[in-house]
CSV table of C-alpha atoms in Angstrom, one decimal:
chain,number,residue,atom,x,y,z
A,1417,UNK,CA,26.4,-3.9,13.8
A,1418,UNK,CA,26.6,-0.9,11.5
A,1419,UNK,CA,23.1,1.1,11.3
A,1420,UNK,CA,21.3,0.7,8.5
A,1421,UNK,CA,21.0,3.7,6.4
A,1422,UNK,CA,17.3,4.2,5.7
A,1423,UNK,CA,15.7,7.2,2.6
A,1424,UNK,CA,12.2,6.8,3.4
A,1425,UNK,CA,9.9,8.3,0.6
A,1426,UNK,CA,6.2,9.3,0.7
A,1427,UNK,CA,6.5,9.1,4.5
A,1428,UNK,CA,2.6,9.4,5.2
A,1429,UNK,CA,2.3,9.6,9.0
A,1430,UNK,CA,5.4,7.2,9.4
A,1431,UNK,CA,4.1,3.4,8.4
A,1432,UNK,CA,7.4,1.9,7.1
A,1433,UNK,CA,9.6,3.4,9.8
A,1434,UNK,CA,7.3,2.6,12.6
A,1435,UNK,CA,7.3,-1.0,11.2
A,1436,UNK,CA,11.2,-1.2,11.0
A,1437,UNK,CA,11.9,0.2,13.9
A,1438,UNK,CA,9.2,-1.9,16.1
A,1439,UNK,CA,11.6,-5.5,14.4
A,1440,UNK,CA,14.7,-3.0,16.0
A,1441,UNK,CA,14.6,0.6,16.9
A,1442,UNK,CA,18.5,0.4,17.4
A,1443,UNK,CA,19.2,-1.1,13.7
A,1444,UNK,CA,17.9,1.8,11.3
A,1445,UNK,CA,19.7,5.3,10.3
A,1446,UNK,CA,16.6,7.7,8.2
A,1447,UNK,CA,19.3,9.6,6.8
A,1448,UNK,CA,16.4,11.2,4.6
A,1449,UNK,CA,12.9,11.8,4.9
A,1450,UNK,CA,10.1,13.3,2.6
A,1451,UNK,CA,6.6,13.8,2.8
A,1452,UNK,CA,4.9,15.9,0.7
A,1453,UNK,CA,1.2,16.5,-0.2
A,1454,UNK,CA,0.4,18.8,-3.8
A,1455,UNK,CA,-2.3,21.0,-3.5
A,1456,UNK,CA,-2.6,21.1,0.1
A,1457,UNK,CA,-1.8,23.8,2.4
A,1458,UNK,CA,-1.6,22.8,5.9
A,1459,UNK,CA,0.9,19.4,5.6
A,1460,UNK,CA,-1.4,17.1,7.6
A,1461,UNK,CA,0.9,13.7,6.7
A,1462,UNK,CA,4.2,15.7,7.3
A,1463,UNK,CA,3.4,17.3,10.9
A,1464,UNK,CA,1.9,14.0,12.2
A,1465,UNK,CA,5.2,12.1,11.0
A,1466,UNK,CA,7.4,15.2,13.0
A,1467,UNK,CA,5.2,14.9,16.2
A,1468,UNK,CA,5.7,11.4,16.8
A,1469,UNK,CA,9.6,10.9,15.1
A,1470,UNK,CA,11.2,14.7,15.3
A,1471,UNK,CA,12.4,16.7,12.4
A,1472,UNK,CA,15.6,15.5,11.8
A,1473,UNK,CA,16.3,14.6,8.7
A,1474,UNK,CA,12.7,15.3,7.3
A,1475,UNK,CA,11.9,17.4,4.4
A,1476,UNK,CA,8.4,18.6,3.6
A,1477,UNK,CA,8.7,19.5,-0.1
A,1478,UNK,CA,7.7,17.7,-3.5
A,1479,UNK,CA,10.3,14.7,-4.3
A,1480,UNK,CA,10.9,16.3,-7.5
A,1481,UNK,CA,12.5,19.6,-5.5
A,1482,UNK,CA,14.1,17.5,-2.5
A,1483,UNK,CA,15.4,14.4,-4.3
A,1484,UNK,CA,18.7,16.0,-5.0
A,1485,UNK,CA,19.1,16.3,-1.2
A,1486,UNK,CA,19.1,12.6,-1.1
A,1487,UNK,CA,22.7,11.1,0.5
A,1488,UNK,CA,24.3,8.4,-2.1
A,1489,UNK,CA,24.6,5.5,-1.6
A,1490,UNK,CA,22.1,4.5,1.1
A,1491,UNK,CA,21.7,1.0,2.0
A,1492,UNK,CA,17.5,0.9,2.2
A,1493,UNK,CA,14.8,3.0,0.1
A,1494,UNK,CA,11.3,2.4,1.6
A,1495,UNK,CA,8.5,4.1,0.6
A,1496,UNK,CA,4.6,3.4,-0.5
A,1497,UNK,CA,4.7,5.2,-3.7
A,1498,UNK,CA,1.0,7.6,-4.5
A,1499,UNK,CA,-1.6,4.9,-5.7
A,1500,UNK,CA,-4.7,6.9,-6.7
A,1501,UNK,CA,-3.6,6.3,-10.0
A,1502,UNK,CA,-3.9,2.2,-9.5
A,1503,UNK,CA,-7.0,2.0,-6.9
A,1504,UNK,CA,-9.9,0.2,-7.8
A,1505,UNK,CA,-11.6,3.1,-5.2
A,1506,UNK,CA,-10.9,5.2,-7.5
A,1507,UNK,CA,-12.4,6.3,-11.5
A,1508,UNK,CA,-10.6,6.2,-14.7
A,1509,UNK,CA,-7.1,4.4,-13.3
A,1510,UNK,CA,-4.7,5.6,-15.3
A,1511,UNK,CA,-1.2,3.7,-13.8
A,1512,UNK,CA,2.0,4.9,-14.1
A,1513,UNK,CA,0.4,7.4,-17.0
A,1514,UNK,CA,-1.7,9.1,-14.0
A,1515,UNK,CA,-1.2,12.2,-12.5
A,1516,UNK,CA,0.7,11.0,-9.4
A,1517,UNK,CA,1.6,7.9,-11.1
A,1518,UNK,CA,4.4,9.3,-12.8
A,1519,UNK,CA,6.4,9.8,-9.2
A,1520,UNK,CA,7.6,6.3,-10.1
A,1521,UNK,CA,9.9,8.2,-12.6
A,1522,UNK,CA,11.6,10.0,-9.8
A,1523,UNK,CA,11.9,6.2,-8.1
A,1524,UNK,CA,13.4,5.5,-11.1
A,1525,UNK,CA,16.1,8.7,-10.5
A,1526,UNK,CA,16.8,8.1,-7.3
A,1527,UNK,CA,17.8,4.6,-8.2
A,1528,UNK,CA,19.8,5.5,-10.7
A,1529,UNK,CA,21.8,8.8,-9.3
A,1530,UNK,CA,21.6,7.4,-5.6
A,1531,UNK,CA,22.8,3.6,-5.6
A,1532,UNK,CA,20.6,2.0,-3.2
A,1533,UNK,CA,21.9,-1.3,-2.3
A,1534,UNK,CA,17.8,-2.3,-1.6
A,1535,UNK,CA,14.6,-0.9,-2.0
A,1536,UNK,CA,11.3,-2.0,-0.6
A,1537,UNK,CA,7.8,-0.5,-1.8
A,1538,UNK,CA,4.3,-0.8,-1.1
A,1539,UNK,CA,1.0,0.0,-4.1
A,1540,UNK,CA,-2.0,-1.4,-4.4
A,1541,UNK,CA,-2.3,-5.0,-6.1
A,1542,UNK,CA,-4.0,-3.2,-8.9
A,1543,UNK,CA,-0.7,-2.4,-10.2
A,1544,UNK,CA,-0.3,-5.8,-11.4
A,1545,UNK,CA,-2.8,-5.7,-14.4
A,1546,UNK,CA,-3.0,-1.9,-14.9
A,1547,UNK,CA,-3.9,-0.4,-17.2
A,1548,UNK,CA,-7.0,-1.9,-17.7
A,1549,UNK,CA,-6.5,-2.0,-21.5
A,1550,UNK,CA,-3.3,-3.5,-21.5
A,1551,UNK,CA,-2.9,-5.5,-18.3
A,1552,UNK,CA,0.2,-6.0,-17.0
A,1553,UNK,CA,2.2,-3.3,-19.2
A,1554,UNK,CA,2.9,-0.7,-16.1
A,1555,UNK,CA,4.7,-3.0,-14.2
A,1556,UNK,CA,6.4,-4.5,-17.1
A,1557,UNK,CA,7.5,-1.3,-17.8
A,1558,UNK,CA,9.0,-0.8,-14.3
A,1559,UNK,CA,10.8,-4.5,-14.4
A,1560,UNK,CA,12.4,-3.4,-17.6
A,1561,UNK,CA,13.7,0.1,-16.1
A,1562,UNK,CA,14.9,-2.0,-13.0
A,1563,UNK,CA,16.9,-4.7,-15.2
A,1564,UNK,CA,18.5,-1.5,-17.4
A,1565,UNK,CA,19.7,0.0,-13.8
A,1566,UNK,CA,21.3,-3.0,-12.5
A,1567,UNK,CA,18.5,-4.6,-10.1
A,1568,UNK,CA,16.4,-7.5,-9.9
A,1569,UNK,CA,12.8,-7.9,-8.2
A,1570,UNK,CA,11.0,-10.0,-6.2
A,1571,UNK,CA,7.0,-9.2,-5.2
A,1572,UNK,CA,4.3,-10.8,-3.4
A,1573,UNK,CA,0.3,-9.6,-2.6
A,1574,UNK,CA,-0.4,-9.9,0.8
A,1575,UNK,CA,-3.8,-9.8,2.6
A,1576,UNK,CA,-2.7,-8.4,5.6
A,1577,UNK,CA,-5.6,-10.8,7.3
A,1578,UNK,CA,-4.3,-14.3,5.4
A,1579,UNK,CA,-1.1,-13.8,8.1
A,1580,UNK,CA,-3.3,-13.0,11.5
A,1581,UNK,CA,-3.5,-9.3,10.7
A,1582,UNK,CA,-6.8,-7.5,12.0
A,1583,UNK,CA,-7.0,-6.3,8.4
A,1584,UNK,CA,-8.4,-7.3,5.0
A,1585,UNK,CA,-6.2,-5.5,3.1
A,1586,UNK,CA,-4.1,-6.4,0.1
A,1587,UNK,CA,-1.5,-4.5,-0.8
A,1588,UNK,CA,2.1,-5.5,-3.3
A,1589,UNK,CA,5.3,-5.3,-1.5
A,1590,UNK,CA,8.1,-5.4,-4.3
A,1591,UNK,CA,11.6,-5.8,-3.0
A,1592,UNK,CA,14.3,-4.6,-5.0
A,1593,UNK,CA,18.2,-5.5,-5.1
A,1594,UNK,CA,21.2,-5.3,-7.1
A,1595,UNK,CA,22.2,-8.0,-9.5
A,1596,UNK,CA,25.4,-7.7,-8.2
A,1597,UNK,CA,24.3,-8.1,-4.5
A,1598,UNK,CA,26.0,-11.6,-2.9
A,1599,UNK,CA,24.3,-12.0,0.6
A,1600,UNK,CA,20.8,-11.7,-1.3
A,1601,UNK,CA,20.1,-15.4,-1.9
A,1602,UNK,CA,16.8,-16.3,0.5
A,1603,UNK,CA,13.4,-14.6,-0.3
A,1604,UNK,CA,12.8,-11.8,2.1
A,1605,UNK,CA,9.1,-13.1,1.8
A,1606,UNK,CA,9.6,-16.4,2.8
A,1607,UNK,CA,10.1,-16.5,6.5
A,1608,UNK,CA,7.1,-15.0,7.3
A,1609,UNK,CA,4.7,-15.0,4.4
A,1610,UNK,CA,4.6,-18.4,3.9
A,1611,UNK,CA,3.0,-19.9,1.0
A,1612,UNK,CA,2.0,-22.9,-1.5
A,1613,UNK,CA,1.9,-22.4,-5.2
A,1614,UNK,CA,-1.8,-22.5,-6.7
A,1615,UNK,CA,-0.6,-23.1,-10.5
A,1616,UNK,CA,3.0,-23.9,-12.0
A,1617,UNK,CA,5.0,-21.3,-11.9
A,1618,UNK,CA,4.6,-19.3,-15.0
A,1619,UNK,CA,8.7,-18.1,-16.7
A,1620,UNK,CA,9.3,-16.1,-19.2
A,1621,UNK,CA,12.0,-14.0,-20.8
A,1622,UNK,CA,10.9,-10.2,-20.2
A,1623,UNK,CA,14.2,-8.7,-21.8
A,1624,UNK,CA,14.0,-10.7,-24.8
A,1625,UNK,CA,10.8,-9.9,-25.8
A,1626,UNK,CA,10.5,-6.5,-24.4
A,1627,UNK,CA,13.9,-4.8,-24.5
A,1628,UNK,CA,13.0,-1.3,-23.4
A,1629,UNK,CA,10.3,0.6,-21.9
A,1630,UNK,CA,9.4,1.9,-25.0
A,1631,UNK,CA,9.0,-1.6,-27.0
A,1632,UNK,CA,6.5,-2.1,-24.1
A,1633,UNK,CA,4.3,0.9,-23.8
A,1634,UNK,CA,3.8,0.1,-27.5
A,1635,UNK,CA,3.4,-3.7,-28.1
A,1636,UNK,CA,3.4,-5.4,-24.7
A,1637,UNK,CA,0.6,-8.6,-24.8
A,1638,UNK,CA,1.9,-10.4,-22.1
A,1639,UNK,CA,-1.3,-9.9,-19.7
A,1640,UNK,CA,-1.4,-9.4,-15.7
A,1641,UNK,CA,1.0,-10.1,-13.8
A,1642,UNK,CA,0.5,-13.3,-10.9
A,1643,UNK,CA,0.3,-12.2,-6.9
A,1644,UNK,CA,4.0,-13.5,-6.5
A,1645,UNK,CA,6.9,-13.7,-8.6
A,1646,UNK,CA,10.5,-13.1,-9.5
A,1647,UNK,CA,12.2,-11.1,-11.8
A,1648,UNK,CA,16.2,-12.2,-11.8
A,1649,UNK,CA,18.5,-11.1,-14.5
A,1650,UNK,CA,15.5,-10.3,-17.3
A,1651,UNK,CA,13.5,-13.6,-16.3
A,1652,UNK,CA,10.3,-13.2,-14.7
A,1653,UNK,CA,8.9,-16.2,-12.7
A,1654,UNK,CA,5.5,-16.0,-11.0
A,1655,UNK,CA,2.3,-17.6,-9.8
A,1656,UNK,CA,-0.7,-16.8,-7.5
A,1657,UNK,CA,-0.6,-18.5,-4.3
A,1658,UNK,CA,-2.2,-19.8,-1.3
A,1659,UNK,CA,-1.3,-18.4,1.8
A,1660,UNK,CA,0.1,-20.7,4.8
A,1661,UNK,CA,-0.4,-19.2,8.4
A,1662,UNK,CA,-1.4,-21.4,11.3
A,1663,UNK,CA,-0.9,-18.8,14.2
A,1664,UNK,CA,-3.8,-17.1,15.7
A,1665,UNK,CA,-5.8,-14.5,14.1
A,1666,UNK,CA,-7.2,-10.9,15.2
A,1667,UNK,CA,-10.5,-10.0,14.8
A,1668,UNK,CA,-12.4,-6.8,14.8
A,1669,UNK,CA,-13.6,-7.3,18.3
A,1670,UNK,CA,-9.9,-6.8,19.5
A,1671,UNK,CA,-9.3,-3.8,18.2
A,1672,UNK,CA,-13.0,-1.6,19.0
A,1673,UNK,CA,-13.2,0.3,22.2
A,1674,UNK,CA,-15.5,-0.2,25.2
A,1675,UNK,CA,-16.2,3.9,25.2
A,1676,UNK,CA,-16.4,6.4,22.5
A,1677,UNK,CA,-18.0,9.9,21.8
A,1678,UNK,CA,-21.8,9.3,21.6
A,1679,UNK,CA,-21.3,11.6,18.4
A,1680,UNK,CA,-20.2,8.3,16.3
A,1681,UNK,CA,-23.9,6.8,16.3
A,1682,UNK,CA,-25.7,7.4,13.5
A,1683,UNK,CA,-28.5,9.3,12.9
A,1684,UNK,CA,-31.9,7.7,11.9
A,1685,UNK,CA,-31.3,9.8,8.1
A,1686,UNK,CA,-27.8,8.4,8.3
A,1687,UNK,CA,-28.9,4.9,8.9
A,1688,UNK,CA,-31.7,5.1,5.8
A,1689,UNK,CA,-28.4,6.6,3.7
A,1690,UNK,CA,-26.6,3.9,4.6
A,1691,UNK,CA,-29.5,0.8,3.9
A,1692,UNK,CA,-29.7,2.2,0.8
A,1693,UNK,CA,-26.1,2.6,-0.2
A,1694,UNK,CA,-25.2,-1.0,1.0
A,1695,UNK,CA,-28.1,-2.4,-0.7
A,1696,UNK,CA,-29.2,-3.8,-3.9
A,1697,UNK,CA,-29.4,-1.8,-6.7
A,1698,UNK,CA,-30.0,-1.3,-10.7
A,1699,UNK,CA,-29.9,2.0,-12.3
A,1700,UNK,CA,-30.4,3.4,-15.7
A,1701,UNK,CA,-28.4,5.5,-16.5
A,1702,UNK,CA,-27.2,7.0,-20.0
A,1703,UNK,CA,-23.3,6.5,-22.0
A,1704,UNK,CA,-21.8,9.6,-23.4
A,1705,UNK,CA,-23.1,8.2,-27.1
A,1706,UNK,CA,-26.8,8.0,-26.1
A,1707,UNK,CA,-26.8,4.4,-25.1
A,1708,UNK,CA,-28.7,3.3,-21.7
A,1709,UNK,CA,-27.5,0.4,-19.6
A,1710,UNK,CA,-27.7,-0.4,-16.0
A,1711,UNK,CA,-25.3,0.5,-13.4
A,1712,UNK,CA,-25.9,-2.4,-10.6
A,1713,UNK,CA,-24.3,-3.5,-7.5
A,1714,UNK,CA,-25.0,-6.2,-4.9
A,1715,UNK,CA,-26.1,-5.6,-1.8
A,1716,UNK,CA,-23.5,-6.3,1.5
A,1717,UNK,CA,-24.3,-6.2,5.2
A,1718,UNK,CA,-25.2,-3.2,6.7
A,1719,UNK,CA,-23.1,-3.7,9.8
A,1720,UNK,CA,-19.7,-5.3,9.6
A,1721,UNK,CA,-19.1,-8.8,11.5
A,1722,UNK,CA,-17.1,-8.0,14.7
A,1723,UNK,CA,-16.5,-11.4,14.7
A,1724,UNK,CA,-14.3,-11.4,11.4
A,1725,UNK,CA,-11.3,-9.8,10.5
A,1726,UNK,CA,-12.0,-5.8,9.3
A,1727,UNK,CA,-12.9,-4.5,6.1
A,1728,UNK,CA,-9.7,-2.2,4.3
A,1729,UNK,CA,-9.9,0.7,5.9
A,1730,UNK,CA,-11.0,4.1,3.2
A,1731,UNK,CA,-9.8,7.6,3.3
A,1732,UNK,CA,-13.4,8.7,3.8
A,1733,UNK,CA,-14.6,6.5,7.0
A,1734,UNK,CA,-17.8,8.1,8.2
A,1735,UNK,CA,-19.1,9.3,4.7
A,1736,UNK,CA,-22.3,8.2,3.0
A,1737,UNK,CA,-19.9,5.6,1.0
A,1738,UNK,CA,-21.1,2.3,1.1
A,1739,UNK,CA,-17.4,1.2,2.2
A,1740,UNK,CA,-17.9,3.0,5.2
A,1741,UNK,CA,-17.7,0.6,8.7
A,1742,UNK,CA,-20.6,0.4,10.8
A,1743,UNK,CA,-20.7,-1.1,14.1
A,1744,UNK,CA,-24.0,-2.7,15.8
A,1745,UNK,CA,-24.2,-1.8,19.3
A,1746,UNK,CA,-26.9,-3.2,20.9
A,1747,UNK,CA,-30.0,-1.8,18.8
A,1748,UNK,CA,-27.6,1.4,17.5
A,1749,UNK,CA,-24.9,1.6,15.0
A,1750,UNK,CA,-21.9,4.1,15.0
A,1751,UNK,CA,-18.8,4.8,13.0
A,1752,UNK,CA,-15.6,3.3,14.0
A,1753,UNK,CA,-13.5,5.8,15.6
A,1754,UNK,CA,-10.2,7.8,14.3
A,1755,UNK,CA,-8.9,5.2,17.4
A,1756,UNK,CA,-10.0,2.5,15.9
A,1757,UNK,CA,-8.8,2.9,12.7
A,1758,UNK,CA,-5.4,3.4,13.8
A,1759,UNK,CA,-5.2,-0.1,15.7
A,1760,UNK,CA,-6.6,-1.6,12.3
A,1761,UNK,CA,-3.6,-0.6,10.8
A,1762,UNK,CA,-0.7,-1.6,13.8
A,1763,UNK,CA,-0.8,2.3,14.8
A,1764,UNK,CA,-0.2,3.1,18.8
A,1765,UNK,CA,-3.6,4.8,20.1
A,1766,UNK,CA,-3.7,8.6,18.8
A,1767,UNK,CA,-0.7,8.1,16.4
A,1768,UNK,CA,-2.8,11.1,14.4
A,1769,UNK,CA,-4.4,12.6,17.2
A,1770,UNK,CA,-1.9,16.2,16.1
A,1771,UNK,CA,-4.2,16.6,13.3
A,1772,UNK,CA,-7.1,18.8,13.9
A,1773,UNK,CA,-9.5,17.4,11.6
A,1774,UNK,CA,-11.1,13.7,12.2
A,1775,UNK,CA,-11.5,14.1,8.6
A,1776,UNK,CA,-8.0,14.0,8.0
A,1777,UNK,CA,-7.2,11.6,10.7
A,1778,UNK,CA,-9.5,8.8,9.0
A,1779,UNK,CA,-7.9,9.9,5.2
A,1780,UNK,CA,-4.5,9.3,6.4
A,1781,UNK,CA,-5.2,6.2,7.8
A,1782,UNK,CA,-6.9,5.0,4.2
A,1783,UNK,CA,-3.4,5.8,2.9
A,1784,UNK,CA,-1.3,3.8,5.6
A,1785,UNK,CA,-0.3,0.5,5.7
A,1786,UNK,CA,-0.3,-2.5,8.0
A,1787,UNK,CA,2.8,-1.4,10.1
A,1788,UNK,CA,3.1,-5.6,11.1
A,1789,UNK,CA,4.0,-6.5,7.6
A,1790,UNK,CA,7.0,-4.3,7.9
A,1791,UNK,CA,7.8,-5.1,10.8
A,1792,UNK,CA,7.9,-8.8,10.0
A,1793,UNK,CA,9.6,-8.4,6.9
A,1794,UNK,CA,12.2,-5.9,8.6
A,1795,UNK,CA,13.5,-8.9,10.7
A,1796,UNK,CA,14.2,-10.8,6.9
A,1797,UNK,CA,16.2,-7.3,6.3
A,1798,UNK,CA,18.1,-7.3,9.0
A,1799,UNK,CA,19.6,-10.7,8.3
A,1800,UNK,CA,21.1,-9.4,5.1
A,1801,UNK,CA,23.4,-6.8,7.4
């Protein structure tokens, strides 16, 4: 079989290609790869990715700059596109209108000037009903661009944990092909993300009543988007979903190891921090026009269930964040290691360790992905060679 020709975009420390190659190291080309992080000076991402892959083929410098490098015609784009724009971690999510948000434009280049036959991305589920004022209009705005370059669309949320991943974390996967693609006929999705629709699938025209991306920044009123859908020749067709997975499922337990640096354990300041982070609260506070309300949250446990699946892993794992994973052991608790973190995700033990700061390690892994979804769903892309 002929390699596949892989442009991997917003590399990170090497999620999607450690996922592809794991379903068959001897399948994929990466003819191209980029990594790039603004405003930082030492390329944490980047020299993690060339320590454990090489530098072949790798280029450390903003998409906008390197996307002319690109070689036509490749037969697979991957690539989580920047979501700190779309998280609901983060304040004042802007979508595709953000700061990093508008990489999706240079997506939107590549597709057109470099004729991928497929495409397969990764964001955060948010993207489905951002903005916030207009729900659903980003992605509708994306469909559109797709349908005026040739492509159709097909997406699905996955809670990594739903299909016996250690992980709660839900992320979109949209995979992209051309309308004029013939061996594309059997959801990539559908071999091993089984599922059952919740509701009746919802259809509607998208082209007809939103023609460009203009007529939809302005008027679009369609509302969110469902957690699975289609988008063939202008018709979307979607619905939310229950999940169908009857194999065996990993729990935190599996993944935490039996010795660690007695520097994890929190300190008894730490441990107050924490109690009152995690905990019930109401608070007063003032709006910009003089108006008081209350800013409240609910409490959660103070330690996380090693018995369950894991929380989504954060950027900032050992801060004073109430997100932040805390293991009981015995009558102590601790952080969960840079380790640790990295088998939540599918990552071999020290995938990061080239990076200097644990810092870094832990923010890397907050922006990686499950690397078992890929790999599943690179066994589905193989079939179509």
């Amino acid at each position: 079989m002929k390699k596949i020709t892989v442009v991997e975009l917003f590399a990170g420390v090497g999620g999607f290609r450690l996922g592809l190659e794991r379903a068959n190291k001897n399948a994929f080309d990466f003819v191209f790869v980029n990594q790039w992080e603004p405003n930082e000076k030492m390329q944490h991402a980047f020299n993690c990715y060339v320590n454990n892959f090489g530098n072949e083929n790798a280029i450390n410098e903003n998409i906008v700059d390197a996307k002319n490098k690109i070689p036509n015609n490749p037969d697979l784009i991957v690539g989580g596109f920047p979501c700190q724009d779309y998280s609901v971690a983060a304040t004042n999510a802007k979508g595709i209108e953000g700061k990093k948000g508008v990489l999706w434009w240079e997506i939107s280049w590549i597709i057109e000037n470099k004729n991928p036959r497929f495409l397969l991305l990764e964001n955060v589920d948010r993207l489905l009903k951002s903005p916030s004022s207009l729900r659903g209009r980003d992605f509708a705005i994306m469909l559109i661009r797709l349908h005026k370059l040739g492509y159709n669309a097909e997406w699905q949320v996955i809670n990594a944990a739903d299909y016996g991943m250690v992980q709660r974390r839900r992320r979109i996967f949209i995979f992209i092909w051309k309308q004029s693609e013939s061996k594309y006929k059997k959801s990539i999705f559908e071999k091993h993300f089984k599922s059952t629709p919740k509701i009746e699938p919802v259809e509607f025209d998208l082209i007809d009543e939103y023609p460009n991306e203009i007529d939809a920044s302005n008027n679009y009123k369609k509302g969110k988007f469902l957690n699975k859908g289609t988008f063939i020749n202008g018709i979307v067709r979607m619905y939310d979903y229950n999940p169908v997975f009857n194999g065996k499922k990993k729990i935190l337990n599996d993944v935490l190891l039996e010795n660690f640096d007695k520097k994890y354990f929190l300190s008894n300041e730490q441990i107050e921090k924490m109690k009152y982070l995690k905990g019930k609260k109401s608070i007063e506070r003032i709006r910009p026009n003089g108006e008081k309300y209350f800013y409240t949250e609910g409490s959660m446990s103070f330690y996380d269930d090693i018995n369950k699946q894991a929380r989504t892993i954060i950027t900032s794992e050992t801060s004073m964040n109430r997100s932040t994973h805390i293991i009981k052991v015995k009558n102590k608790y601790r952080f969960i290691t840079p380790i640790e973190a990295e088998r939540i995700n599918g990552f071999p033990d020290n995938w990061t360790e080239t990076i200097a700061s644990e810092k870094k390690r832990y923010f890397c892994m907050g922006n990686a992905l499950v690397i078992e979804i890929i790999e599943r769903l690179a066994k589905s892309i193989i079939d179509l060679f």
